[in-house]
Tab-separated table of C-alpha atoms in Angstrom:
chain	number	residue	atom	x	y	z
A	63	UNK	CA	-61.394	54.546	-70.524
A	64	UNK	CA	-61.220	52.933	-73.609
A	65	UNK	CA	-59.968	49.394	-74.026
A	66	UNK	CA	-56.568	50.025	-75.366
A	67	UNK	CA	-56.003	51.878	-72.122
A	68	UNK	CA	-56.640	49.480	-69.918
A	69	UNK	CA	-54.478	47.062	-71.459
A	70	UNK	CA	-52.046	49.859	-71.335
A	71	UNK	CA	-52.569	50.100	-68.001
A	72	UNK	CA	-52.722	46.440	-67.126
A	73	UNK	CA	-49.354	46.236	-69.138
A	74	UNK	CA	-47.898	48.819	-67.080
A	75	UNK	CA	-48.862	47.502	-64.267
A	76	UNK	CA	-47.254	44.247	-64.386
A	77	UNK	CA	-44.046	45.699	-65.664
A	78	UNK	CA	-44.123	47.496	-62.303
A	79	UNK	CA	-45.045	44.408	-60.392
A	80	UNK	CA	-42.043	42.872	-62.350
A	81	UNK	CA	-39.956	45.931	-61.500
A	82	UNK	CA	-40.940	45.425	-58.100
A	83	UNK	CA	-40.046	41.885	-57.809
A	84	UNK	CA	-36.662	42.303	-59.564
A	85	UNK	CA	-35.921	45.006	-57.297
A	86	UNK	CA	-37.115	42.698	-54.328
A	87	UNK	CA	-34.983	39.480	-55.676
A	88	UNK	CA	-32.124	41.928	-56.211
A	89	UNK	CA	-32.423	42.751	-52.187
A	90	UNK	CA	-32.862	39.522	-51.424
A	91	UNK	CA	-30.187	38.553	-53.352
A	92	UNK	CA	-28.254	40.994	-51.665
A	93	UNK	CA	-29.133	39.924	-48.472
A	94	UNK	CA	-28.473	36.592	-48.741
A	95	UNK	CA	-24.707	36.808	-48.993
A	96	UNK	CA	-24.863	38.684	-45.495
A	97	UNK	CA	-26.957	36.424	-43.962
A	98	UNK	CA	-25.233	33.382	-45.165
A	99	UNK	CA	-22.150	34.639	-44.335
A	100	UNK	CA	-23.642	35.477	-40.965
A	101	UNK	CA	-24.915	32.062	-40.708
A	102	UNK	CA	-21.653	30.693	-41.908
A	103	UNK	CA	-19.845	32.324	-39.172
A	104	UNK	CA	-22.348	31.260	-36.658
A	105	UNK	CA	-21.961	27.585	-37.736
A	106	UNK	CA	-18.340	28.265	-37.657
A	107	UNK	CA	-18.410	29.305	-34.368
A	108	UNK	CA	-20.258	26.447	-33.380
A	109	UNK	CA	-18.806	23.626	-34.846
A	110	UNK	CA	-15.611	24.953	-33.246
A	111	UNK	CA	-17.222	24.890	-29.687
A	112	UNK	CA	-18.366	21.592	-30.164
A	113	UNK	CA	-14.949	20.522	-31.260
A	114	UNK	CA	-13.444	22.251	-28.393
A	115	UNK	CA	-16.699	20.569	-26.356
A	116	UNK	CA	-15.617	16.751	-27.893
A	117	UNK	CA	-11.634	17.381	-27.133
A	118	UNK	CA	-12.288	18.363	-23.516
A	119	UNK	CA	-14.123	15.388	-22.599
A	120	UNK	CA	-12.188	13.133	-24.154
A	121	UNK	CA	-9.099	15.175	-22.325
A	122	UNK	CA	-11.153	13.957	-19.314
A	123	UNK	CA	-12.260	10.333	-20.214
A	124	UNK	CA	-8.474	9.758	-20.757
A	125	UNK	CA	-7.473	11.439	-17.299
A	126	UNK	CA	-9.957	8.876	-15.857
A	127	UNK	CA	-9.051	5.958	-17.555
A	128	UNK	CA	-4.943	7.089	-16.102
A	129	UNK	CA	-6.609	7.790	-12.868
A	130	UNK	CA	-8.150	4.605	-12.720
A	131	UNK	CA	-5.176	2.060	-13.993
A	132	UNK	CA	-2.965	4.295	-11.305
A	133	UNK	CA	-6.122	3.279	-8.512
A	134	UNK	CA	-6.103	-0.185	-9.616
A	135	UNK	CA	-2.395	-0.449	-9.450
A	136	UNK	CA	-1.809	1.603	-5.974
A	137	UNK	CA	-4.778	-0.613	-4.459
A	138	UNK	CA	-3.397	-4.028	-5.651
A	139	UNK	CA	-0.322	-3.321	-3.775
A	140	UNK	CA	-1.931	-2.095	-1.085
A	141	UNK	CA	-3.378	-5.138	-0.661
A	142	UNK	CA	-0.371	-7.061	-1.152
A	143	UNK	CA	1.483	-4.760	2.108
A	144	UNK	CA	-1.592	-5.281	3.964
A	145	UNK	CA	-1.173	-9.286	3.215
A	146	UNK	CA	2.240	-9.320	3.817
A	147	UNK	CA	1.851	-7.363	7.197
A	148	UNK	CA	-0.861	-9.809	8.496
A	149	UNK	CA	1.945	-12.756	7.437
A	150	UNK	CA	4.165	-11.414	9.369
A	151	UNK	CA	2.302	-11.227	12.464
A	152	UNK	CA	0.825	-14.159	12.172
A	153	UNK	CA	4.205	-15.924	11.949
A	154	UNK	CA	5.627	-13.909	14.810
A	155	UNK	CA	2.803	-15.212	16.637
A	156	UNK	CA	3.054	-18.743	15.781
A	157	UNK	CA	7.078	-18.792	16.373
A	158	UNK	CA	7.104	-18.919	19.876
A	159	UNK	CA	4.436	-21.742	20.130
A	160	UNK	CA	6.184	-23.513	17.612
A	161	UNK	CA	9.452	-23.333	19.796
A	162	UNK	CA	7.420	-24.483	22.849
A	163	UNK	CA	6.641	-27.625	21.011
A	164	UNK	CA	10.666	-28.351	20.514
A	165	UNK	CA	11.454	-28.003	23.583
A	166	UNK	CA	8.488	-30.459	24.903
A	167	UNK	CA	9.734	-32.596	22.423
A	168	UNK	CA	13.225	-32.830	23.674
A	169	UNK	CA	11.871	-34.935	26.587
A	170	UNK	CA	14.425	-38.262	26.557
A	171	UNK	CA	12.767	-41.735	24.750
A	172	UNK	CA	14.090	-43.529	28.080
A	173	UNK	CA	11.996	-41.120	30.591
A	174	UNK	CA	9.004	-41.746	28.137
A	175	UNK	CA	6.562	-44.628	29.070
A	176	UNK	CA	3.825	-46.156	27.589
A	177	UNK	CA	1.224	-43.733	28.231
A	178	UNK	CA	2.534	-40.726	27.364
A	179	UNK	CA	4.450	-41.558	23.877
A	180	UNK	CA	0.765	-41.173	22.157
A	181	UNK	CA	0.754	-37.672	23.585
A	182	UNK	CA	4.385	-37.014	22.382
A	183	UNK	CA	3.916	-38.248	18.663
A	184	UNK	CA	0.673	-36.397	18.457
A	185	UNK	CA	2.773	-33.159	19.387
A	186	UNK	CA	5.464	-34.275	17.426
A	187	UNK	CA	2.589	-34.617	14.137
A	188	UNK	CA	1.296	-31.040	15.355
A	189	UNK	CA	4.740	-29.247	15.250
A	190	UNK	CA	5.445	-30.968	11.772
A	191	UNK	CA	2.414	-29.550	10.668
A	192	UNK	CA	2.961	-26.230	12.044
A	193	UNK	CA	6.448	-26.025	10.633
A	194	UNK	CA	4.748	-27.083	7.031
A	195	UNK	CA	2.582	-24.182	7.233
A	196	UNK	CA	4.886	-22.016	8.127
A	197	UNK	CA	6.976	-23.416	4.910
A	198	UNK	CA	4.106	-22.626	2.765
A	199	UNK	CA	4.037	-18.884	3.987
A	200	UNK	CA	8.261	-18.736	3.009
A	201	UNK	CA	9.283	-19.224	6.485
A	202	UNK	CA	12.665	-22.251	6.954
A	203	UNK	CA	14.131	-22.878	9.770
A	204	UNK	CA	17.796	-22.282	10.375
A	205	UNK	CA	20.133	-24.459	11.734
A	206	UNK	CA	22.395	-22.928	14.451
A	207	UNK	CA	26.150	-23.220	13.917
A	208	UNK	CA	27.300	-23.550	17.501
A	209	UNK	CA	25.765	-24.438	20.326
A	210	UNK	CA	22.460	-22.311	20.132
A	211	UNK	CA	20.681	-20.384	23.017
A	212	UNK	CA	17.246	-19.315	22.075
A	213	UNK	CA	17.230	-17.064	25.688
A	214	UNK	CA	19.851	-15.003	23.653
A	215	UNK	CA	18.281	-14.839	20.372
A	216	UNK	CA	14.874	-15.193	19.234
A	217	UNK	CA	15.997	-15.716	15.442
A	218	UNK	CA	15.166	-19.517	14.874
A	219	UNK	CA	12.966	-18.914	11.258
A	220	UNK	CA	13.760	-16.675	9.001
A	221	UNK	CA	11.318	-15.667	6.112
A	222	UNK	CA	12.649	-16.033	2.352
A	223	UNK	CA	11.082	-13.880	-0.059
């Protein structure tokens, strides 16, 4: 082969290879808009999960937080029934002691001596006491109208809310 045909076919040759790589470029080209379409879609798809993902949870982190105020709330009063129960007993425990000490302190100053008026105004500073505590808690004492007989009634204190 002579030199002009080699360079011939060395010309020829790359115009083929160029051929070849147009025609590849053109595929890829073609391709691409599939496959980024494809890809588009995917990420599409995707991003919309994870939105759907994000909108759930905060769905539940709200539900909790409800959940939670409505615990705190229910369990504060709770409490507060529970307190007021315990009052109650307590004071319906405490009334009939408290009317023990009136009627030892009914005892005439003229059948009192010497040695037991210490005793009486130490029960009479107990019974104030008593009825001070039982003041703080919202319990008064009512007075009776007529002539009152506890055997009949038990309703000396009354509780004010």
């Amino acid at each position: 082969m002579s030199e002009n045909e080699e360079k011939h076919e060395e010309q020829d040759e790359k115009q083929n290879a160029s051929v070849l790589d147009a025609n590849v470029n053109t595929e890829k080209q073609d391709e691409d808009p599939v496959e980024e379409t494809a890809t588009t879609e995917k990420d599409a798809a995707e991003t919309e999960e994870t939105a759907a993902a994000v909108k759930e949870i905060q769905d539940k982190f709200v539900r909790l937080q409800a959940d939670f105020a409505n615990f705190k709330k229910r369990s504060s009063a709770e409490r507060l029934q529970v307190a007021n129960v315990i009052r109650g007993e307590m004071v319906a425990d405490i009334l009939p002691v408290i009317d023990n000490f009136e009627r030892a302190l009914q005892v005439p100053q003229e059948k009192q001596n010497d040695d037991v008026k210490p005793f009486i105004e130490g029960c009479e500073m107990i019974y104030k006491q008593l009825a001070g505590v039982l003041e703080k808690t919202g319990v008064t004492k009512i007075e009776a109208l007529d002539n009152f007989r506890p055997e009949l009634s038990s309703g000396r204190y009354a509780r004010t809310c």
